[in-house]
Coordinates of C-alpha atoms in Angstrom, one line a residue:
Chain Y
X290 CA -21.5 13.7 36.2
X291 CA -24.8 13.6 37.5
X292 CA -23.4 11.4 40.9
X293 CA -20.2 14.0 41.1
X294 CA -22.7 17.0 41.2
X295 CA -25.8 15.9 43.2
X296 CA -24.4 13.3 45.3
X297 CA -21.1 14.4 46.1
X298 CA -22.0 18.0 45.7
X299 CA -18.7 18.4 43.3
X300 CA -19.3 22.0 41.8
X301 CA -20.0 20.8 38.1
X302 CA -22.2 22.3 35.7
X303 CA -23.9 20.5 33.0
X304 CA -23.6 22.0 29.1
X305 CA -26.5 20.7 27.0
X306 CA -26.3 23.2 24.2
X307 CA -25.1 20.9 21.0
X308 CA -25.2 17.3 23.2
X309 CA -24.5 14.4 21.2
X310 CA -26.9 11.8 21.9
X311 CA -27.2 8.0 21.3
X312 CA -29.6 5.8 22.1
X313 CA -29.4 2.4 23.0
X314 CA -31.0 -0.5 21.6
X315 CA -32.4 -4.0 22.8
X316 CA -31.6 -7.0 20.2
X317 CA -32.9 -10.5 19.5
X318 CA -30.3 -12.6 18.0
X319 CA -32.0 -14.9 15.3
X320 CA -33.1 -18.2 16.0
X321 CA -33.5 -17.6 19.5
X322 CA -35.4 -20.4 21.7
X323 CA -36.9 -17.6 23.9
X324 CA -38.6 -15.0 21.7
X325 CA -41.4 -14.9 23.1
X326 CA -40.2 -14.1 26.6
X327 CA -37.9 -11.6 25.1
X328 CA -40.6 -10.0 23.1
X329 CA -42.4 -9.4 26.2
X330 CA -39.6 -8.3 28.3
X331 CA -38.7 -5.7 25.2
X332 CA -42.4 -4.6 25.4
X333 CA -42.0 -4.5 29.3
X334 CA -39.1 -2.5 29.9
X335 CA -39.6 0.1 26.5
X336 CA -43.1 1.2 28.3
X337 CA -43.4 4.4 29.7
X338 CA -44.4 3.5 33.2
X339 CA -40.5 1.6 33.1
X340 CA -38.8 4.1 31.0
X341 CA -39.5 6.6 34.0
X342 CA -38.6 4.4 36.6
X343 CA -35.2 4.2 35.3
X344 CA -34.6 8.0 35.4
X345 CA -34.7 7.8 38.9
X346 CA -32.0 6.1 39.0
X347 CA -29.9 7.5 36.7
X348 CA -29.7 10.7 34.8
X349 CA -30.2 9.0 31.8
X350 CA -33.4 10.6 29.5
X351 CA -36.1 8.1 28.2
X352 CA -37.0 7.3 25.1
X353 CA -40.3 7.9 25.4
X354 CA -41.7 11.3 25.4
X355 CA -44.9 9.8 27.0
X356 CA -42.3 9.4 30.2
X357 CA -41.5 12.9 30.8
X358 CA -44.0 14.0 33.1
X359 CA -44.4 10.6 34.9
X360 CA -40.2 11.3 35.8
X361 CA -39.8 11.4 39.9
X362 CA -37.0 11.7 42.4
X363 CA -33.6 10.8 42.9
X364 CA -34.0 7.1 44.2
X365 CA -31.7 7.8 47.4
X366 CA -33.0 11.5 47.9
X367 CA -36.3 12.9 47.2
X368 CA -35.2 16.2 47.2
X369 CA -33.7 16.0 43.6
X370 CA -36.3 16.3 40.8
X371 CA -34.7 14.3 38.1
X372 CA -36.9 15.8 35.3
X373 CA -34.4 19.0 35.2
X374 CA -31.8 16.7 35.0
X375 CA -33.0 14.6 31.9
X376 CA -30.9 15.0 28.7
X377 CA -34.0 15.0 26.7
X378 CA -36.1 17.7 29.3
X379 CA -37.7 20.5 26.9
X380 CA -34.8 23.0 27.6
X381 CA -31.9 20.6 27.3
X382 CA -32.8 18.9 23.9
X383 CA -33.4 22.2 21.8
X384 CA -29.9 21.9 19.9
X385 CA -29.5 18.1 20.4
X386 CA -27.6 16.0 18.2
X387 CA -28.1 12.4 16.9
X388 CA -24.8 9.9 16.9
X389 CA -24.9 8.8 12.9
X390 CA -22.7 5.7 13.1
X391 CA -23.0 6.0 9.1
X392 CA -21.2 9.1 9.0
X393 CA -18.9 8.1 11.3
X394 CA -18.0 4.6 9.1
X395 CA -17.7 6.6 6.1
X396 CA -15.7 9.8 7.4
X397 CA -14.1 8.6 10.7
X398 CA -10.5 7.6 9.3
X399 CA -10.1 10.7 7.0
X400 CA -11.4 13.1 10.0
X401 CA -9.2 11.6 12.4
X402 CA -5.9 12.0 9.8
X403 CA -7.2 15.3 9.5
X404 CA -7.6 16.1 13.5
X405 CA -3.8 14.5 13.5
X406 CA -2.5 17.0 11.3
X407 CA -4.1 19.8 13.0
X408 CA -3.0 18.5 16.2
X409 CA 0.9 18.0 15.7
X410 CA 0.5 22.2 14.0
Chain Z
X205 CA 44.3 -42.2 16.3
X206 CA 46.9 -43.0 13.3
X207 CA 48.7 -46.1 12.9
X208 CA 51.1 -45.2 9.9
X209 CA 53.5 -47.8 10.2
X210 CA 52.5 -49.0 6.5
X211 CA 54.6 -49.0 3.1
X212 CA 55.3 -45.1 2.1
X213 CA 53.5 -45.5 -1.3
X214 CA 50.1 -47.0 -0.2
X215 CA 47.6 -44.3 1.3
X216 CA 48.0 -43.3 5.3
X217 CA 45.1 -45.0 6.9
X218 CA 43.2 -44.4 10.3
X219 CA 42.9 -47.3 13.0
X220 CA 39.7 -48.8 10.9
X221 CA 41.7 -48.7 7.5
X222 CA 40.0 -45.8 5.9
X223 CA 42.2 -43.4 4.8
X224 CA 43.4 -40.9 6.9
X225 CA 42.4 -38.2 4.5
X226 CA 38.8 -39.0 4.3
X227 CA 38.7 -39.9 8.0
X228 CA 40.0 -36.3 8.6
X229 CA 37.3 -34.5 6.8
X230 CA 34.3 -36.7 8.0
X231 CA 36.0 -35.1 11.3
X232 CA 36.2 -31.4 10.5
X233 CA 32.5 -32.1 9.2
X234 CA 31.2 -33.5 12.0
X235 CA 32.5 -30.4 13.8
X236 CA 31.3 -28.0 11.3
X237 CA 27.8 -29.8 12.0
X238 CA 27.7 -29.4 15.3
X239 CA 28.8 -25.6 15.6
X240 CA 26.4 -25.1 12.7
X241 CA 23.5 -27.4 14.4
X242 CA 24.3 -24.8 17.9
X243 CA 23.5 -21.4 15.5
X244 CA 20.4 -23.4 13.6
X245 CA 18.3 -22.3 16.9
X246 CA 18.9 -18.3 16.7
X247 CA 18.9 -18.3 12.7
X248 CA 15.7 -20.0 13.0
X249 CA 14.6 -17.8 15.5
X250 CA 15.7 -14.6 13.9
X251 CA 14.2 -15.7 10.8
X252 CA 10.5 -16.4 12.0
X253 CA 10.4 -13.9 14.3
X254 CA 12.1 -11.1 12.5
X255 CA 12.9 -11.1 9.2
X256 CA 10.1 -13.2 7.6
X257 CA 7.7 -10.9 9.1
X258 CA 9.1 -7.4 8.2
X259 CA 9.4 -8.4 4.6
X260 CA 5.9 -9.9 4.8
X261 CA 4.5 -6.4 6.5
X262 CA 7.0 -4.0 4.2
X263 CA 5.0 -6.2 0.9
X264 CA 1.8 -5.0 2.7
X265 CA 2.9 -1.2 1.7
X266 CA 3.0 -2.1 -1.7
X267 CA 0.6 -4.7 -2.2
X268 CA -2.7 -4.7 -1.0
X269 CA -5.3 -7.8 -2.6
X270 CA -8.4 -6.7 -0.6
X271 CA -10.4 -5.1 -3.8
X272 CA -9.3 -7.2 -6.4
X273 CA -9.6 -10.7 -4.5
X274 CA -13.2 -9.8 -3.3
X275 CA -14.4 -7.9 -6.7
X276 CA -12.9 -10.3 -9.5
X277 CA -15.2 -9.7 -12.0
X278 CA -15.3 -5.6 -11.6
X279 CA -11.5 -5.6 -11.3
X280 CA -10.9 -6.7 -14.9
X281 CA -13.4 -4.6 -16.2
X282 CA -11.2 -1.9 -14.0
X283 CA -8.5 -3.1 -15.9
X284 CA -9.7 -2.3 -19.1
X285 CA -11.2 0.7 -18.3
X286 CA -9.0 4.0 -19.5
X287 CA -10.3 5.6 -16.2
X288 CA -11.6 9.2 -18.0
X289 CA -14.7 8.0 -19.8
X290 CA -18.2 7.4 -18.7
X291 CA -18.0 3.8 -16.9
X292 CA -20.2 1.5 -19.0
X293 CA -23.1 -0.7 -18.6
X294 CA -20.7 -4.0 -18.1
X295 CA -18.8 -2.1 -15.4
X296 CA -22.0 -1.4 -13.7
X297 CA -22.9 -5.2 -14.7
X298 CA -19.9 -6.6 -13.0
X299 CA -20.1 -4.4 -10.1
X300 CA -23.8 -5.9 -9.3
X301 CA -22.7 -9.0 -9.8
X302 CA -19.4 -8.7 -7.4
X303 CA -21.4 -6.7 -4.8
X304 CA -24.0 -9.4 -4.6
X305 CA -21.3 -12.6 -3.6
X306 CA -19.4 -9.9 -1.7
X307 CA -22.3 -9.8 0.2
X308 CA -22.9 -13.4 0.4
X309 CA -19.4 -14.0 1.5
X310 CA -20.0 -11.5 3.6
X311 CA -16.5 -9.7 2.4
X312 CA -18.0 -6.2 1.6
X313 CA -16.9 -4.2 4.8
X314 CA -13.5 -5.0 3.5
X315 CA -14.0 -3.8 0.2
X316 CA -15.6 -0.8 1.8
X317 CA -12.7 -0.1 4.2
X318 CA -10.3 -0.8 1.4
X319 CA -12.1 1.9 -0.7
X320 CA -12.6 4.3 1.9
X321 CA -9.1 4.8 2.8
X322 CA -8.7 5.8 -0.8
X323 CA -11.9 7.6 -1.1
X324 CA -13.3 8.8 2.1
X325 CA -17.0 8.6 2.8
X326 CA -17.6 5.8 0.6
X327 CA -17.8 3.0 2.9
X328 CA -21.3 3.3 3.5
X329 CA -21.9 3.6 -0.4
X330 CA -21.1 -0.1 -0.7
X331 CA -22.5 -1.5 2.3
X332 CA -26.0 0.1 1.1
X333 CA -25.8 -0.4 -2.4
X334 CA -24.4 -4.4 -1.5
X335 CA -27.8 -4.7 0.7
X336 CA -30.0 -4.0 -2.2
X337 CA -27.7 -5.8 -5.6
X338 CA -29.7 -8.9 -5.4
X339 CA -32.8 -7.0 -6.3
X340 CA -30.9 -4.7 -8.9
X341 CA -32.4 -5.3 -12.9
X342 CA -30.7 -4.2 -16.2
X343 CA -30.4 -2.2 -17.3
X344 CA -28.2 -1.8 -14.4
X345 CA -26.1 1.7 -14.7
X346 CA -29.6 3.0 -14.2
X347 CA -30.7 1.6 -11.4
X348 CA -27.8 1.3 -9.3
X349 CA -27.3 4.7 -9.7
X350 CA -31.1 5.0 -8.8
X351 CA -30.0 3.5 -5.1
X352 CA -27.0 5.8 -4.7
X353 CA -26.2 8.9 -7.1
X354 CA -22.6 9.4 -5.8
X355 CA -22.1 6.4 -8.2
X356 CA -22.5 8.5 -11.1
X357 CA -19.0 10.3 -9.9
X358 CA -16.8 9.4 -11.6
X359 CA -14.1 9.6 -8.8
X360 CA -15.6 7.1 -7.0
X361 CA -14.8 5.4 -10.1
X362 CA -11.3 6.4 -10.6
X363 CA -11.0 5.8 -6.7
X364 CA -11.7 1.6 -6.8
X365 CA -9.3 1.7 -10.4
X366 CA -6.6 2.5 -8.4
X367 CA -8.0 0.1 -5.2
X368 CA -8.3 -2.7 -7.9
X369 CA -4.4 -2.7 -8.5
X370 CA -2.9 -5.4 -6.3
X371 CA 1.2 -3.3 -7.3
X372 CA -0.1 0.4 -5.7
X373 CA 2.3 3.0 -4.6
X374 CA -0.5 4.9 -3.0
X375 CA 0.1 4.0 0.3
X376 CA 3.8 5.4 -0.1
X377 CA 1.9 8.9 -1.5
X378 CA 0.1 8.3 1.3
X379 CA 2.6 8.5 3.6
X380 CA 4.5 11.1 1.6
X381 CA 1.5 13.2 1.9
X382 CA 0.1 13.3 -1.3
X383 CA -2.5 11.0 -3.3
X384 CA -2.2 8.3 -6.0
X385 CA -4.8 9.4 -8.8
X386 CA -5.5 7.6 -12.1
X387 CA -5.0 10.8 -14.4
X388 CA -2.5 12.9 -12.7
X389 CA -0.2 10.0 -10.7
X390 CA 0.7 11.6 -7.3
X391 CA -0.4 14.5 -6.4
X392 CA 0.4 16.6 -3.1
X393 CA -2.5 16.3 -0.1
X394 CA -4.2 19.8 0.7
X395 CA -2.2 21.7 3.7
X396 CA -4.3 21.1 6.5
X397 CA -3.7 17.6 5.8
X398 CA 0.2 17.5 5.5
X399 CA 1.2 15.5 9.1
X400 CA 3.6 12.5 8.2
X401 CA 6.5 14.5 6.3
X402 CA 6.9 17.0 8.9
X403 CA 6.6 13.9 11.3
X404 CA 9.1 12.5 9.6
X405 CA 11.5 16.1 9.9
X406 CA 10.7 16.3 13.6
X407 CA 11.8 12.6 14.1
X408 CA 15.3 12.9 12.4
X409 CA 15.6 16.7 14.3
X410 CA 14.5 15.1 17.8
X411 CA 16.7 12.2 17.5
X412 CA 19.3 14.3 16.6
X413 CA 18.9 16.7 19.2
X414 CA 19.1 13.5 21.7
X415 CA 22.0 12.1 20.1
X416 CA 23.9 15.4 20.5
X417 CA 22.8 15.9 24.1
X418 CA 23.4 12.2 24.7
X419 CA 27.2 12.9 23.5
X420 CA 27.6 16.2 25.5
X421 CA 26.4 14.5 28.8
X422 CA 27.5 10.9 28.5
X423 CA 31.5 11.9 27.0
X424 CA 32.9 13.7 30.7
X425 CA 31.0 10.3 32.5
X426 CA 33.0 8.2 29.8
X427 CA 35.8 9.9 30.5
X428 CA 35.5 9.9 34.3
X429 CA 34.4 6.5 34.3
X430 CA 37.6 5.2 32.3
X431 CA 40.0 7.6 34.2
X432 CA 39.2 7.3 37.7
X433 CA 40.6 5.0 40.4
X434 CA 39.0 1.7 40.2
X435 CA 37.2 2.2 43.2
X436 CA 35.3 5.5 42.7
X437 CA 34.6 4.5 39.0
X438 CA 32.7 1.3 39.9
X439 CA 30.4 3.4 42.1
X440 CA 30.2 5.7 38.7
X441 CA 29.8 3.0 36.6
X442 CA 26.8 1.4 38.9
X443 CA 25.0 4.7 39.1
X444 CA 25.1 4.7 35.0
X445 CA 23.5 1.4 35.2
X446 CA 21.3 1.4 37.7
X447 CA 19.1 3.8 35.9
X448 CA 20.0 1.6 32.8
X449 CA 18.5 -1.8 34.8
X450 CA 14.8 0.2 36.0
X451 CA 12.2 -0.6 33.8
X452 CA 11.7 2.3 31.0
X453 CA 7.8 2.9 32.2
X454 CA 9.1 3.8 35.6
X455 CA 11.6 6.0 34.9
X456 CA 9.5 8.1 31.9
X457 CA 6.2 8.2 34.7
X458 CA 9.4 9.1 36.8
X459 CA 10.1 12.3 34.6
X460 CA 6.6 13.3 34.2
X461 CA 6.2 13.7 38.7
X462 CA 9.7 15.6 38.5
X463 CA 8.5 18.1 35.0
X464 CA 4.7 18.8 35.4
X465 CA 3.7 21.8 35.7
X466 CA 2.9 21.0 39.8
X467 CA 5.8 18.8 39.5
X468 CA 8.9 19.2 41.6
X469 CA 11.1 21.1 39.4
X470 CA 8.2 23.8 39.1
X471 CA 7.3 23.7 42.6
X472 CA 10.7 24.6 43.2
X473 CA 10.9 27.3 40.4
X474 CA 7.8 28.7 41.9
X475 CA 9.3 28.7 45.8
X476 CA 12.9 30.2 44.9
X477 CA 11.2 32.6 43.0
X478 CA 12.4 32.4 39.5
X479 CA 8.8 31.6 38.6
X480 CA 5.8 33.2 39.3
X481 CA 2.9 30.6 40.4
X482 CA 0.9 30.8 37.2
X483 CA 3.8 31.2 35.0
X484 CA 4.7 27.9 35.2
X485 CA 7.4 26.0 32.8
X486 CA 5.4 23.8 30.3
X487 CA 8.5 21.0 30.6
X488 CA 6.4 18.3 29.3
X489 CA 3.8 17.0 27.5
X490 CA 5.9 18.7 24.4
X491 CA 9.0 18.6 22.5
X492 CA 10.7 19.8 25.5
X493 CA 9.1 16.4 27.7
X494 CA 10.6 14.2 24.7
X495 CA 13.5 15.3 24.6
X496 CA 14.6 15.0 28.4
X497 CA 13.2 11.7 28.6
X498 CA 14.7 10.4 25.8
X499 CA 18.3 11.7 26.5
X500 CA 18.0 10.2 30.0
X501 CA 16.7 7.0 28.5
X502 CA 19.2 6.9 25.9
X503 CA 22.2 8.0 27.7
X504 CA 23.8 5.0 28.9
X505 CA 23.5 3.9 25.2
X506 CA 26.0 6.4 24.5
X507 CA 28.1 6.5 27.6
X508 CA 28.9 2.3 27.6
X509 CA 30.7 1.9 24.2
X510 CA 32.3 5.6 24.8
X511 CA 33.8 3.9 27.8
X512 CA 34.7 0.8 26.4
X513 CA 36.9 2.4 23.8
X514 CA 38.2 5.0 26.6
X515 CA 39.4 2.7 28.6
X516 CA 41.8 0.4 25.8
X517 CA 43.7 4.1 25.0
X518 CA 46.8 4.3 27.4
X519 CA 47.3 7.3 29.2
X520 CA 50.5 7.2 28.4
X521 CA 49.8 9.0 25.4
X522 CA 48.3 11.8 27.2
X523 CA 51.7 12.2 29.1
X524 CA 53.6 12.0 26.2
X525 CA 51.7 14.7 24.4
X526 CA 52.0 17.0 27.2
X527 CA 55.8 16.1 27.9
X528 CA 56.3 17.0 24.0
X529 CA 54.7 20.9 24.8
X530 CA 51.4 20.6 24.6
X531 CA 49.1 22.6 26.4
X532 CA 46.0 20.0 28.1
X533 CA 43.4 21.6 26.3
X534 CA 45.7 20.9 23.2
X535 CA 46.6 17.0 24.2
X536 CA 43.1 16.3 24.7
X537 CA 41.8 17.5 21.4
X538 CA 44.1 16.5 19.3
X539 CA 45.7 13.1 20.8
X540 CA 42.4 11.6 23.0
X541 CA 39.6 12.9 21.1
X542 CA 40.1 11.3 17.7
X543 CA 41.0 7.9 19.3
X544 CA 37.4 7.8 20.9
X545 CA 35.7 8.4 17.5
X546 CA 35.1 4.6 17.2
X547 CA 33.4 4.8 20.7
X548 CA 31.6 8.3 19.5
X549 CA 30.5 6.5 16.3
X550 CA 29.2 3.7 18.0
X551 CA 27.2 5.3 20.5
X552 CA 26.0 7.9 18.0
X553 CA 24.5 5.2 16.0
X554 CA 23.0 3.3 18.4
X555 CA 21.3 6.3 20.4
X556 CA 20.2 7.6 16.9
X557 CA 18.7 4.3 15.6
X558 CA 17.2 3.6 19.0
X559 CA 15.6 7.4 19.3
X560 CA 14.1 7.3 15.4
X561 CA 12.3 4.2 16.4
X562 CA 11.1 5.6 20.0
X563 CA 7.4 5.3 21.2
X564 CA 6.2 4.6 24.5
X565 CA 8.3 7.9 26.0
X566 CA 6.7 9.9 22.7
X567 CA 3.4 8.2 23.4
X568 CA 3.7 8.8 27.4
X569 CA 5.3 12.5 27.2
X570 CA 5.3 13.8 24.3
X571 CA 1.5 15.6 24.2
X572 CA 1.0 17.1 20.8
X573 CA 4.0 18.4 19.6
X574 CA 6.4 15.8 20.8
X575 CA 5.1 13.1 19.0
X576 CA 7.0 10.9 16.8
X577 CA 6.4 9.6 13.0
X578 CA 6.5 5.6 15.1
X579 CA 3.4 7.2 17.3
X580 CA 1.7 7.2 13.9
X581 CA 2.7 4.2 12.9
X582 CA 0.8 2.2 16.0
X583 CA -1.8 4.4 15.5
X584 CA -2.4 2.9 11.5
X585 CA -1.8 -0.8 13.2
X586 CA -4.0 -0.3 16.2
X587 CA -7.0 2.0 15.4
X588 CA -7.6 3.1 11.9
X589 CA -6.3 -0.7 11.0
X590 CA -4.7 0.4 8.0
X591 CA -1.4 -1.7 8.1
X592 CA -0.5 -0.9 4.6
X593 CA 0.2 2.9 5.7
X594 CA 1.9 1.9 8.5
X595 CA 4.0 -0.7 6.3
X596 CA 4.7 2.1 3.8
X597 CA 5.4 4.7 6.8
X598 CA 7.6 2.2 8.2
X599 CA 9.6 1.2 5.1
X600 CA 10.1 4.8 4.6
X601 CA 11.6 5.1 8.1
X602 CA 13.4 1.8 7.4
X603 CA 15.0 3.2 4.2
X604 CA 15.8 6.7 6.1
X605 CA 18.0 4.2 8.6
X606 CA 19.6 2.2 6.0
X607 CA 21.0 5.7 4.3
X608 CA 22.0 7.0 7.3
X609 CA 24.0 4.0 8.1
X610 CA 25.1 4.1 4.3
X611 CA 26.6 7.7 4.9
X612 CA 28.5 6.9 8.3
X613 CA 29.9 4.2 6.7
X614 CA 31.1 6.0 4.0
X615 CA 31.9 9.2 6.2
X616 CA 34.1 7.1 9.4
X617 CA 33.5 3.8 8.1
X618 CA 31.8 1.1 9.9
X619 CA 34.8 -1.4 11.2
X620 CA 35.6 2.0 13.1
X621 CA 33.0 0.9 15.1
X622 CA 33.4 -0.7 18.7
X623 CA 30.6 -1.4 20.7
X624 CA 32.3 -3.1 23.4

């Protein structure tokens, strides 16, 4: 969305109020001969100095508040300040909303029977 | 092969001296072998391939071991259980105990899944409490419902009774819209959650509604088709099966270019003028979009056998109806039209069967209110992975079949049929 309205100047306009947001996770499967290396490429790419880095390359918010004011320009053109354009930048995360896979395990059959019947009404 | 030329008393013997009896019926058998050894193939087939596995999914509507295999110990306290009072300190026991190995096997998600379906939002419930069971102590009612209160309701109780019976008819409720439950039996689903009867209604009316359009469009081709000279009919008969010989995905993507709403038919609306530009038809992506698929789909289904019996009844018939005073109107409806029944029945059945059953065109056109009960049906095999609903949903439609077929047996009677 971010590409269709900045890059190719599509006339989109994003909706934060009541975003749904997930965030994603680095894992270490058990056992593994490199731990150590993974450890410090975890600790590496989770820092703040990293997490903003990647926000210049895509519009996707880091996980680390610490980040927010260290957040640049696009990557290809320095005219965009990505900041405004974070998920988590002050005035887009006030009504923000946490993926809970639990709830979904628990209620996602029964909702979607339900969303069915509304559906074929 | 016989060389008889032996005393009329003694037994007639073959060319080896066996008698010509036995010779005879080691040769019919051998030939009753070998026509029997050239079906084995397709019997075989047939069997593996189709019958085998519908009665092994159609058992998975009724019986379902995922609770009671996994949870031994807690499904015969189940058993026991009257299912109104308090659940006991043994049930708890034998709950702790099952949860632990469950979660050693590593078998709980399906006890979870298997629970939730009867009992939604319980899935987690499990899944936590079988994380902490190793650590549980006695006295355990208390402390297991220290980890998790929602096991002090008693419905989650009542909830894994019912789970814990292999023989359950709550998948048919299920699909019947209602709900299996240990005090009341089955009891009808809230109305905002009524979907599979009233799928089942709009099936039987849709396929209906094709059948009869099916009829109305495909008996004047039939009846060209068998009337005219040989030479303009076989240029009929190739355009009916042309469209018969394209693949079905092409000619239902076909349907949605011609019927969206900046499709061709509205485009043209909108240019004559009967249309105004935002007014547009909604011809698909609804019943509507089904429906004209369908019959299209389904229409050489109907016309083929119509023609097949169309063409063995002589005109002569015709002539002599109309030489005895008929009018044409007259001769047509009441010395042609009853000999075509058997093609009529036919075709009806077939297009019928074939449209109750129908899902990619549903799946591809039908948008929300053009959706069949067999769309649900892949949906319970494919994502919600409940193949006991769809087992029970499909038996159901299985059984709707079989009475239909019962009642056109009884009504024209099946060796009226002619398919070809």
């Amino acid at each position: 969305m971010f590409n269709a309205k900045n890059a190719e100047g599509q006339s989109f306009e994003m909706v934060w109020d009541g975003q749904i947001y997930d965030l994603d996770l680095w894992v270490i499967p058990k056992g593994s001969k490199n731990k150590e290396a993974a450890l410090d490429f975890v600790a590496f790419s989770t820092a703040t100095e990293q997490l903003a880095a990647q926000a210049s390359w895509i519009s996707y918010g880091p996980a680390r508040a610490s980040s927010e004011a260290r957040i640049g320009t696009f990557h290809s053109d320095d005219s965009i300040n990505m900041a405004v354009h974070m998920p988590t930048a002050a005035g887009n995360f006030k009504n923000a909303l946490q993926n809970d896979f639990e709830f979904w395990a628990d209620n996602a059959d029964q909702l979607n029977e339900r969303f069915n019947a509304w559906l074929s009404k | 092969m016989a060389d008889s030329q032996t005393a009329p008393l003694e037994p007639i013997t073959a060319a080896d001296g066996t008698p010509l009896k036995k010779k005879l019926a080691q040769a019919l058998f051998r030939s009753r072998v070998r026509a029997v050894s050239l079906v084995v193939p397709l019997f075989a087939f047939v069997m593996a391939s189709f019958v085998i596995p519908i009665f092994a999914l159609m058992w998975q509507g009724v019986y379902n071991d995922r609770f009671s295999s996994h949870m031994p110990n807690l499904t015969e306290q189940l058993t026991m259980w009257d299912g109104l009072t308090e659940p006991n300190e043994i049930m708890y026991g034998a709950l702790v105990a099952d949860l632990t190995t469950a979660r050693a096997n590593r078998t709980i998600g399906r006890v979870a899944t298997r629970v939730n379906q009867e009992y939604p939002g319980t899935r987690s419930l499990f899944t936590s409490t079988a994380r902490k069971a190793k650590k549980l102590k006695p006295p355990f009612k208390e402390s297991v419902i220290k980890t998790n209160k929602k096991w002090d309701n008693i419905e989650v109780w009542q909830a894994m009774k019912i789970t814990s019976q292999d023989l359950t008819p709550g998948f048919y409720a299920t699909a019947l819209d209602g709900r299996y439950t240990v005090d009341q039996g089955f009891v009808r689903q809230d109305e905002n959650r009524q979907i599979y009867v009233k799928l089942f209604w709009r099936t039987m009316l849709i396929s209906a509604t094709v059948m009869g359009l099916c009829l109305l469009l495909g008996y004047p081709v039939a009846y060209l088709l068998a009337t005219l000279p040989l030479r303009t009919s076989n240029l009929l008969m190739i355009m009916v099966l042309l469209p018969f010989w394209t693949s079905l995905l092409v000619r239902t993507t076909a349907w949605i270019a011609i019927l969206q709403s900046q499709g061709v038919i509205n485009d043209l609306m909108v240019y004559i003028g009967i249309t105004a530009d935002d007014a547009r038809f909604s011809l698909i992506y609804n019943m509507t979009g089904t429906i004209i698929a369908m019959t299209h789909i389904l229409l050489p289904f109907m016309i083929l056998p119509l023609y097949s019996v169309m063409k063995t009844i002589p005109p002569s018939y015709m002539r002599a109806a109309r030489s005895l005073g008929a009018t044409p109107t007259m001769a047509f409806i009441k010395v042609y039209m009853p000999q075509t029944i058997p093609g009529i029945g036919a075709g009806g059945l077939l297009v019928f069967i074939l449209a109750i059953g129908y899902y990619i065109t549903p799946a591809l056109v039908g948008g929300q209110d053009g959706q069949l009960i067999s769309n649900m049906i892949a949906y319970h095999m494919q994502k919600s992975l409940n193949w006991s609903l769809a087992a029970a949903l499909g038996g159901i439609l299985l059984a709707g079949v079989l009475v239909l077929y019962w009642a056109y047996d009884k009504v024209i009677g099946i060796d009226n049929m002619k398919l070809g």
